């Protein structure tokens, strides 16, 4: 009797609900220390030196993100004529995006509250005369050997990927720090010359309500892609940076510090859900090959998924016990002469020797890259979703990877697959 592919009805219906909900959502749519004049004994001095060193060690991690009275962008006060108060300064945010040698980094950012601004400045703040401004110090370095086109768009993402605060290269930024005006080629605003490096400011404007909303979600800072070697942006690289936690206050910084580094599936990047780590294993490095395409399982993460308020309906069919996600990190090394598509793979997870068969959940997986060019490597994240109560009784997971499917909808490499036994 031949082997049949039967999906667990409960799991499939839940996955389909998530797929439909996400699909509809996409269719619907951015101070110096004073010297003590008194003489001190050698013993006292030594003691105070030791205590000071201990204190600096304990607080060094917080100094880069502590409040500061120094204004990163004095032009805000000058242009708005408002009262400017520093809310939060991050001296070392370490937000970067490296697109094959074309690098974008946020070197510092500061949040200020502006009150009693002039009437001419109210439009970006929804016609209110109070609001908040995030100023970011950004460096763009074209480390490639040819001119590249890049629009330099950043965003602070709120409840999902359609709910965000967009960056602005001009609003409240002085002309001598507007990146588009201080780079070498001033006639083409998105063109960066080969080897060029430029640093300037960008801004985000938030209403009081938008700033308060930061406290109800886990906001992300994202540097967008869209890099190309032509002004028509043909074959541009759409891949964006990791979804970095956007820190807006000291208390939140403490809560975020030390959190697990979750894989960048869309559950994380699009704020679909919060995660709690159940089990992870990296460095697996299990490699198999399909006709000169090497597929390597690099790691797995099993996480409990807690849907965010804006996305609860998408997970409603998973029952009351909760949801578990398995995210598999793979590296694809395409040594063929043609690109291979990785966005429409037919990968299935066989549970306990076909007790259940679970399709990968494409709508929870990154959109980009969609393909791996000939001779290139790329990353693929596969996501599988389970009812928590069912997941707890499962013992064995085998992932049947593939087949690769071409843009014409036909299987590539004669429909070949490879199977990986995953740690559980």
Short mmCIF file of C-alpha atoms in Angstrom, two decimals:
data_model
loop_
_atom_site.label_atom_id
_atom_site.label_comp_id
_atom_site.label_asym_id
_atom_site.label_seq_id
_atom_site.Cartn_x
_atom_site.Cartn_y
_atom_site.Cartn_z
CA UNK A 1 0.00 0.00 0.00
CA UNK A 2 1.54 3.35 -1.03
CA UNK A 3 2.36 6.09 1.48
CA UNK A 4 -0.22 8.88 1.56
CA UNK A 5 0.25 12.49 2.66
CA UNK A 6 -2.44 13.24 5.25
CA UNK A 7 -2.29 16.47 7.22
CA UNK A 8 -3.48 16.72 10.79
CA UNK A 9 -6.86 18.38 10.37
CA UNK A 10 -6.55 20.61 13.40
CA UNK A 11 -3.08 21.79 12.50
CA UNK A 12 -3.95 22.35 8.87
CA UNK A 13 -7.09 24.34 9.65
CA UNK A 14 -5.16 26.52 12.06
CA UNK A 15 -2.39 27.08 9.57
CA UNK A 16 -4.94 27.95 6.89
CA UNK A 17 -6.57 30.47 9.21
CA UNK A 18 -3.23 32.16 9.82
CA UNK A 19 -2.55 32.14 6.09
CA UNK A 20 -5.92 33.69 5.27
CA UNK A 21 -5.70 36.32 8.00
CA UNK A 22 -2.22 37.38 6.99
CA UNK A 23 -3.17 37.36 3.33
CA UNK A 24 -6.13 39.66 3.98
CA UNK A 25 -3.90 41.91 6.02
CA UNK A 26 -1.42 42.25 3.16
CA UNK A 27 -4.18 43.07 0.71
CA UNK A 28 -5.36 45.84 3.02
CA UNK A 29 -2.29 47.73 2.43
CA UNK A 30 5.36 52.62 7.35
CA UNK A 31 29.43 66.00 34.41
CA UNK A 32 32.86 66.59 35.43
CA UNK A 33 33.80 65.33 38.90
CA UNK A 34 34.70 67.96 41.53
CA UNK A 35 38.05 67.63 43.26
CA UNK A 36 38.02 67.33 47.02
CA UNK A 37 40.17 70.04 48.52
CA UNK A 38 40.72 68.14 51.75
CA UNK A 39 43.76 65.90 52.08
CA UNK A 40 43.02 62.20 52.19
CA UNK A 41 45.01 59.36 53.60
CA UNK A 42 46.48 56.82 51.19
CA UNK A 43 44.18 54.14 52.60
CA UNK A 44 41.01 56.19 52.06
CA UNK A 45 42.03 57.12 48.52
CA UNK A 46 42.72 53.51 47.62
CA UNK A 47 39.35 52.43 49.03
CA UNK A 48 37.44 55.09 47.10
CA UNK A 49 39.30 54.23 43.90
CA UNK A 50 38.29 50.58 44.26
CA UNK A 51 34.65 51.46 44.98
CA UNK A 52 34.55 53.80 41.99
CA UNK A 53 35.97 51.11 39.69
CA UNK A 54 33.34 48.63 40.91
CA UNK A 55 30.59 51.16 40.33
CA UNK A 56 31.80 51.94 36.80
CA UNK A 57 31.91 48.22 36.00
CA UNK A 58 28.33 47.72 37.19
CA UNK A 59 26.95 50.70 35.29
CA UNK A 60 29.02 50.61 32.10
CA UNK A 61 26.31 48.68 30.25
CA UNK A 62 23.79 51.41 31.07
CA UNK A 63 25.93 54.46 30.26
CA UNK A 64 25.47 54.18 26.50
CA UNK A 65 21.68 54.31 26.89
CA UNK A 66 21.26 56.70 29.80
CA UNK A 67 19.43 60.01 29.71
CA UNK A 68 21.55 62.96 28.65
CA UNK A 69 20.91 66.68 28.65
CA UNK A 70 23.06 67.18 25.55
CA UNK A 71 20.92 67.75 22.46
CA UNK A 72 21.85 65.66 19.42
CA UNK A 73 19.84 67.88 17.07
CA UNK A 74 19.62 71.51 18.29
CA UNK A 75 17.75 72.42 15.10
CA UNK A 76 14.56 70.98 16.61
CA UNK A 77 14.32 73.77 19.18
CA UNK A 78 15.38 76.43 16.67
CA UNK A 79 12.85 75.43 14.02
CA UNK A 80 9.86 74.64 16.24
CA UNK A 81 10.52 77.42 18.77
CA UNK A 82 9.26 74.89 21.30
CA UNK A 83 10.49 73.64 24.63
CA UNK A 84 12.73 70.60 24.09
CA UNK A 85 13.33 68.00 26.80
CA UNK A 86 15.57 64.96 26.35
CA UNK A 87 13.65 61.75 27.05
CA UNK A 88 16.25 59.13 26.11
CA UNK A 89 19.65 58.91 24.44
CA UNK A 90 21.25 55.77 23.05
CA UNK A 91 24.95 56.35 22.36
CA UNK A 92 25.66 52.84 21.07
CA UNK A 93 22.52 51.34 19.52
CA UNK A 94 24.48 49.00 17.19
CA UNK A 95 21.81 49.00 14.49
CA UNK A 96 23.39 47.91 11.20
CA UNK A 97 22.49 46.60 7.77
CA UNK A 98 25.22 45.20 5.52
CA UNK A 99 24.07 44.56 1.95
CA UNK A 100 27.11 42.83 0.46
CA UNK A 101 29.49 45.65 1.31
CA UNK A 102 27.01 48.54 1.19
CA UNK A 103 26.63 49.33 4.88
CA UNK A 104 24.07 51.41 6.75
CA UNK A 105 24.42 52.00 10.48
CA UNK A 106 22.65 53.98 13.18
CA UNK A 107 25.49 55.26 15.35
CA UNK A 108 23.38 57.12 17.92
CA UNK A 109 19.80 58.22 18.46
CA UNK A 110 17.92 60.51 20.81
CA UNK A 111 14.27 60.98 21.73
CA UNK A 112 13.08 64.44 22.76
CA UNK A 113 9.71 65.77 23.82
CA UNK A 114 8.67 69.08 22.23
CA UNK A 115 5.99 71.25 23.80
CA UNK A 116 4.45 74.61 22.88
CA UNK A 117 5.84 74.58 19.32
CA UNK A 118 5.01 77.22 16.73
CA UNK A 119 2.00 76.84 14.45
CA UNK A 120 4.13 76.18 11.36
CA UNK A 121 5.63 73.01 12.91
CA UNK A 122 2.38 71.28 13.87
CA UNK A 123 1.64 69.40 10.62
CA UNK A 124 4.02 66.43 11.19
CA UNK A 125 2.51 66.08 14.68
CA UNK A 126 -1.07 65.63 13.48
CA UNK A 127 -1.69 69.36 13.93
CA UNK A 128 -0.84 69.27 17.64
CA UNK A 129 1.68 71.64 19.21
CA UNK A 130 3.21 68.91 21.40
CA UNK A 131 4.95 65.73 20.31
CA UNK A 132 8.15 63.72 20.17
CA UNK A 133 11.10 63.63 17.77
CA UNK A 134 13.55 60.77 17.31
CA UNK A 135 16.83 61.96 15.79
CA UNK A 136 19.16 59.30 14.40
CA UNK A 137 22.81 59.72 13.47
CA UNK A 138 23.23 57.55 10.37
CA UNK A 139 26.33 56.51 8.43
CA UNK A 140 26.12 55.14 4.89
CA UNK A 141 29.23 53.54 3.40
CA UNK A 142 29.32 52.22 -0.14
CA UNK A 143 32.05 49.63 0.20
CA UNK A 144 31.39 48.24 -3.27
CA UNK A 145 33.36 49.07 -6.40
CA UNK A 146 30.53 50.75 -8.28
CA UNK A 147 27.90 53.47 -7.74
CA UNK A 148 24.82 52.18 -5.95
CA UNK A 149 21.26 53.50 -5.62
CA UNK A 150 19.62 53.44 -2.19
CA UNK A 151 16.67 55.41 -0.81
CA UNK A 152 17.77 55.11 2.83
CA UNK A 153 14.38 54.42 4.39
CA UNK A 154 14.12 53.42 8.05
CA UNK A 155 11.04 52.70 10.16
CA UNK A 156 9.96 52.24 13.76
CA UNK A 157 7.49 49.37 13.59
CA UNK A 158 4.59 49.23 16.03
CA UNK A 159 1.86 46.54 16.16
CA UNK A 160 2.69 44.94 12.76
CA UNK A 161 4.56 45.59 9.53
CA UNK A 162 1.80 47.89 8.27
CA UNK A 163 1.77 49.99 11.45
CA UNK A 164 4.95 52.05 11.65
CA UNK A 165 6.56 55.49 11.91
CA UNK A 166 8.60 56.30 8.76
CA UNK A 167 11.93 58.10 8.76
CA UNK A 168 12.39 61.53 7.21
CA UNK A 169 15.72 62.80 5.83
CA UNK A 170 14.64 66.45 5.85
CA UNK A 171 12.04 67.38 8.49
CA UNK A 172 13.70 69.20 11.43
CA UNK A 173 17.14 68.20 10.12
CA UNK A 174 19.60 71.07 9.42
CA UNK A 175 20.72 71.30 5.80
CA UNK A 176 24.36 70.67 6.63
CA UNK A 177 23.36 67.24 8.06
CA UNK A 178 20.80 66.14 5.48
CA UNK A 179 22.40 63.06 3.92
CA UNK A 180 20.86 63.62 0.49
CA UNK A 181 22.43 67.10 0.36
CA UNK A 182 25.88 66.42 1.80
CA UNK A 183 26.78 63.28 -0.16
CA UNK A 184 28.98 63.57 -3.26
CA UNK A 185 26.34 63.35 -5.98
CA UNK A 186 23.75 66.00 -5.18
CA UNK A 187 21.84 65.75 -8.46
CA UNK A 188 20.65 62.17 -7.92
CA UNK A 189 19.35 61.95 -4.38
CA UNK A 190 19.64 58.17 -4.07
CA UNK A 191 23.04 57.69 -5.74
CA UNK A 192 26.07 56.87 -3.59
CA UNK A 193 29.43 56.81 -5.34
CA UNK A 194 31.78 53.83 -5.10
CA UNK A 195 33.76 54.03 -1.86
CA UNK A 196 31.71 56.96 -0.54
CA UNK A 197 31.06 57.33 3.18
CA UNK A 198 28.70 59.94 4.57
CA UNK A 199 27.23 60.64 8.03
CA UNK A 200 24.19 62.77 8.79
CA UNK A 201 20.93 62.97 10.70
CA UNK A 202 17.44 61.64 10.06
CA UNK A 203 14.23 62.17 12.03
CA UNK A 204 10.98 60.50 13.08
CA UNK A 205 8.05 62.59 14.34
CA UNK A 206 5.55 61.05 16.78
CA UNK A 207 2.38 62.39 18.31
CA UNK A 208 1.83 61.94 22.04
CA UNK A 209 -0.51 59.02 21.26
CA UNK A 210 2.08 57.31 19.03
CA UNK A 211 4.76 57.62 21.68
CA UNK A 212 2.41 56.12 24.27
CA UNK A 213 1.70 53.27 21.86
CA UNK A 214 5.38 52.29 22.04
CA UNK A 215 4.66 51.11 25.59
CA UNK A 216 1.87 48.76 24.48
CA UNK A 217 3.87 46.87 21.82
CA UNK A 218 7.45 45.73 21.39
CA UNK A 219 8.59 48.34 18.87
CA UNK A 220 11.23 47.43 16.31
CA UNK A 221 13.76 49.54 14.43
CA UNK A 222 14.21 48.39 10.84
CA UNK A 223 16.60 49.62 8.15
CA UNK A 224 14.92 48.85 4.85
CA UNK A 225 16.49 47.31 1.75
CA UNK A 226 15.99 48.29 -1.87
CA UNK A 227 19.64 48.57 -2.91
CA UNK A 228 20.34 48.48 -6.66
CA UNK A 229 23.08 49.23 -9.15
CA UNK A 230 20.71 51.11 -11.49
CA UNK A 231 18.33 54.05 -11.17
CA UNK A 232 15.37 51.91 -12.28
CA UNK A 233 15.95 49.60 -9.29
CA UNK A 234 15.83 46.50 -11.46
CA UNK A 235 16.86 43.36 -9.57
CA UNK A 236 17.16 45.41 -6.38
CA UNK A 237 17.94 43.71 -3.08
CA UNK A 238 14.76 44.06 -0.96
CA UNK A 239 16.12 42.36 2.14
CA UNK A 240 15.82 44.55 5.22
CA UNK A 241 17.89 44.59 8.38
CA UNK A 242 17.07 42.47 11.42
CA UNK A 243 14.11 43.83 13.38
CA UNK A 244 16.05 45.41 16.25
CA UNK A 245 14.32 46.16 19.53
CA UNK A 246 13.74 49.92 19.63
CA UNK A 247 14.73 51.10 23.09
CA UNK A 248 12.88 54.22 24.25
CA UNK A 249 13.57 54.28 28.03
CA UNK A 250 15.83 53.01 30.79
CA UNK A 251 13.28 50.65 32.31
CA UNK A 252 12.50 49.04 28.96
CA UNK A 253 16.25 48.75 28.26
CA UNK A 254 16.68 46.68 31.43
CA UNK A 255 13.75 44.44 30.50
CA UNK A 256 15.11 43.87 26.99
CA UNK A 257 18.69 43.18 28.05
CA UNK A 258 19.59 39.51 28.19
CA UNK A 259 16.56 38.35 26.19
CA UNK A 260 17.11 35.39 23.82
CA UNK A 261 18.00 36.23 20.23
CA UNK A 262 15.06 34.81 18.34
CA UNK A 263 15.32 33.90 14.67
CA UNK A 264 14.00 36.62 12.39
CA UNK A 265 10.82 34.94 11.19
CA UNK A 266 7.77 37.14 10.69
CA UNK A 267 6.32 36.15 14.04
CA UNK A 268 9.17 38.25 15.42
CA UNK A 269 9.86 40.87 12.76
CA UNK A 270 6.20 41.73 12.13
CA UNK A 271 5.25 41.71 15.82
CA UNK A 272 2.73 38.93 15.21
CA UNK A 273 3.59 37.43 18.57
CA UNK A 274 5.88 37.46 21.56
CA UNK A 275 8.01 34.39 22.11
CA UNK A 276 9.24 32.35 25.05
CA UNK A 277 12.10 29.99 24.37
CA UNK A 278 11.34 26.30 24.98
CA UNK A 279 14.46 24.79 23.43
CA UNK A 280 17.11 25.80 20.92
CA UNK A 281 20.14 24.21 19.35
CA UNK A 282 22.65 25.92 17.07
CA UNK A 283 25.68 24.61 15.21
CA UNK A 284 23.85 21.53 13.92
CA UNK A 285 25.47 21.87 10.46
CA UNK A 286 23.70 18.89 8.93
CA UNK A 287 24.25 19.17 5.15
CA UNK A 288 22.58 17.36 2.26
CA UNK A 289 22.59 18.07 -1.46
CA UNK A 290 20.11 18.26 -4.32
CA UNK A 291 21.93 18.44 -7.69
CA UNK A 292 24.69 20.88 -6.63
CA UNK A 293 22.46 22.80 -4.24
CA UNK A 294 23.72 22.24 -0.71
CA UNK A 295 21.13 22.56 2.08
CA UNK A 296 22.42 22.89 5.64
CA UNK A 297 20.33 22.88 8.81
CA UNK A 298 22.21 25.32 11.03
CA UNK A 299 19.87 25.48 14.02
CA UNK A 300 16.37 25.12 15.46
CA UNK A 301 14.30 27.12 17.94
CA UNK A 302 11.16 25.86 19.65
CA UNK A 303 9.19 28.74 21.13
CA UNK A 304 5.88 29.31 22.86
CA UNK A 305 3.99 31.88 20.81
CA UNK A 306 1.92 34.56 22.55
CA UNK A 307 -0.04 36.46 19.87
CA UNK A 308 0.00 40.24 20.18
CA UNK A 309 -3.32 41.99 20.65
CA UNK A 310 -3.52 43.04 16.99
CA UNK A 311 -2.95 39.47 15.77
CA UNK A 312 -4.94 37.27 18.17
CA UNK A 313 -7.62 36.47 15.60
CA UNK A 314 -5.01 34.89 13.31
CA UNK A 315 -4.32 32.20 15.93
CA UNK A 316 -7.87 31.62 17.18
CA UNK A 317 -8.12 28.01 15.92
CA UNK A 318 -5.16 26.76 17.93
CA UNK A 319 -7.24 26.16 21.05
CA UNK A 320 -6.90 27.47 24.58
CA UNK A 321 -3.69 25.65 25.47
CA UNK A 322 -1.56 27.96 23.33
CA UNK A 323 0.66 27.84 20.26
CA UNK A 324 4.17 26.52 19.70
CA UNK A 325 6.42 27.42 16.76
CA UNK A 326 9.35 25.47 15.40
CA UNK A 327 11.67 27.73 13.39
CA UNK A 328 14.39 25.98 11.40
CA UNK A 329 17.39 28.01 10.18
CA UNK A 330 18.88 26.74 6.92
CA UNK A 331 21.71 27.85 4.67
CA UNK A 332 21.30 27.32 0.92
CA UNK A 333 24.46 27.14 -1.21
CA UNK A 334 23.48 27.25 -4.88
CA UNK A 335 26.37 25.92 -6.96
CA UNK A 336 24.27 25.51 -10.10
CA UNK A 337 24.22 27.88 -13.08
CA UNK A 338 20.66 29.11 -12.46
CA UNK A 339 18.85 30.79 -9.55
CA UNK A 340 16.76 28.62 -7.23
CA UNK A 341 13.51 29.84 -5.71
CA UNK A 342 13.10 29.44 -1.94
CA UNK A 343 9.79 31.19 -1.32
CA UNK A 344 7.49 28.42 -2.60
CA UNK A 345 9.16 25.26 -1.29
CA UNK A 346 6.96 22.27 -0.58
CA UNK A 347 8.62 21.40 2.73
CA UNK A 348 6.67 19.18 5.16
CA UNK A 349 7.38 18.11 8.74
CA UNK A 350 6.71 14.44 9.46
CA UNK A 351 5.78 13.98 13.12
CA UNK A 352 6.32 10.65 14.88
CA UNK A 353 6.70 8.66 11.65
CA UNK A 354 3.74 10.27 9.88
CA UNK A 355 1.44 10.43 12.90
CA UNK A 356 0.88 13.94 11.58
CA UNK A 357 2.28 15.87 8.62
CA UNK A 358 2.59 19.63 8.97
CA UNK A 359 3.15 22.08 6.15
CA UNK A 360 5.61 24.91 6.66
CA UNK A 361 3.76 28.15 7.35
CA UNK A 362 4.89 30.44 4.54
CA UNK A 363 3.08 33.50 5.89
CA UNK A 364 5.18 33.35 9.06
CA UNK A 365 8.43 33.09 7.08
CA UNK A 366 10.51 36.01 5.78
CA UNK A 367 9.46 37.34 2.38
CA UNK A 368 13.03 37.87 1.24
CA UNK A 369 15.19 36.64 -0.29
CA UNK A 370 12.87 34.91 -2.71
CA UNK A 371 15.66 33.18 -4.58
CA UNK A 372 19.35 32.34 -4.34
CA UNK A 373 21.36 33.41 -7.38
CA UNK A 374 23.68 31.02 -9.17
CA UNK A 375 26.92 30.60 -7.24
CA UNK A 376 25.55 32.41 -4.18
CA UNK A 377 24.52 31.49 -0.64
CA UNK A 378 21.44 32.57 1.28
CA UNK A 379 19.43 31.91 4.41
CA UNK A 380 16.01 30.30 4.63
CA UNK A 381 13.81 30.11 7.72
CA UNK A 382 11.08 27.46 7.81
CA UNK A 383 8.30 27.85 10.40
CA UNK A 384 5.94 25.12 11.62
CA UNK A 385 3.06 25.85 14.01
CA UNK A 386 1.38 23.49 16.52
CA UNK A 387 -1.28 23.45 19.16
CA UNK A 388 0.66 23.45 22.40
CA UNK A 389 -1.19 20.48 23.89
CA UNK A 390 -0.47 18.39 20.76
CA UNK A 391 3.15 19.51 20.57
CA UNK A 392 3.80 18.25 24.10
CA UNK A 393 3.03 14.65 23.13
CA UNK A 394 5.15 14.63 19.95
CA UNK A 395 8.53 12.89 20.14
CA UNK A 396 10.12 12.85 16.69
CA UNK A 397 10.40 15.45 13.91
CA UNK A 398 11.69 14.70 10.40
CA UNK A 399 11.74 17.59 7.93
CA UNK A 400 11.26 16.69 4.27
CA UNK A 401 12.88 19.67 2.54
CA UNK A 402 11.80 20.51 -1.00
CA UNK A 403 11.18 20.14 -3.76
CA UNK A 404 12.42 23.40 -5.27
CA UNK A 405 9.73 24.95 -7.45
CA UNK A 406 10.54 27.22 -10.39
CA UNK A 407 8.80 30.46 -11.30
CA UNK A 408 6.76 28.46 -13.80
CA UNK A 409 5.26 26.43 -10.96
CA UNK A 410 7.05 23.24 -11.97
CA UNK A 411 9.30 21.18 -9.72
CA UNK A 412 13.00 21.70 -10.26
CA UNK A 413 15.63 18.93 -10.10
CA UNK A 414 12.99 16.30 -10.94
CA UNK A 415 11.14 16.95 -7.67
CA UNK A 416 13.95 15.67 -5.46
CA UNK A 417 13.77 16.12 -1.67
CA UNK A 418 16.10 15.58 1.27
CA UNK A 419 15.13 14.62 4.81
CA UNK A 420 16.61 15.99 8.05
CA UNK A 421 16.05 14.56 11.54
CA UNK A 422 15.60 17.59 13.79
CA UNK A 423 16.56 17.80 17.47
CA UNK A 424 13.51 17.72 19.70
#
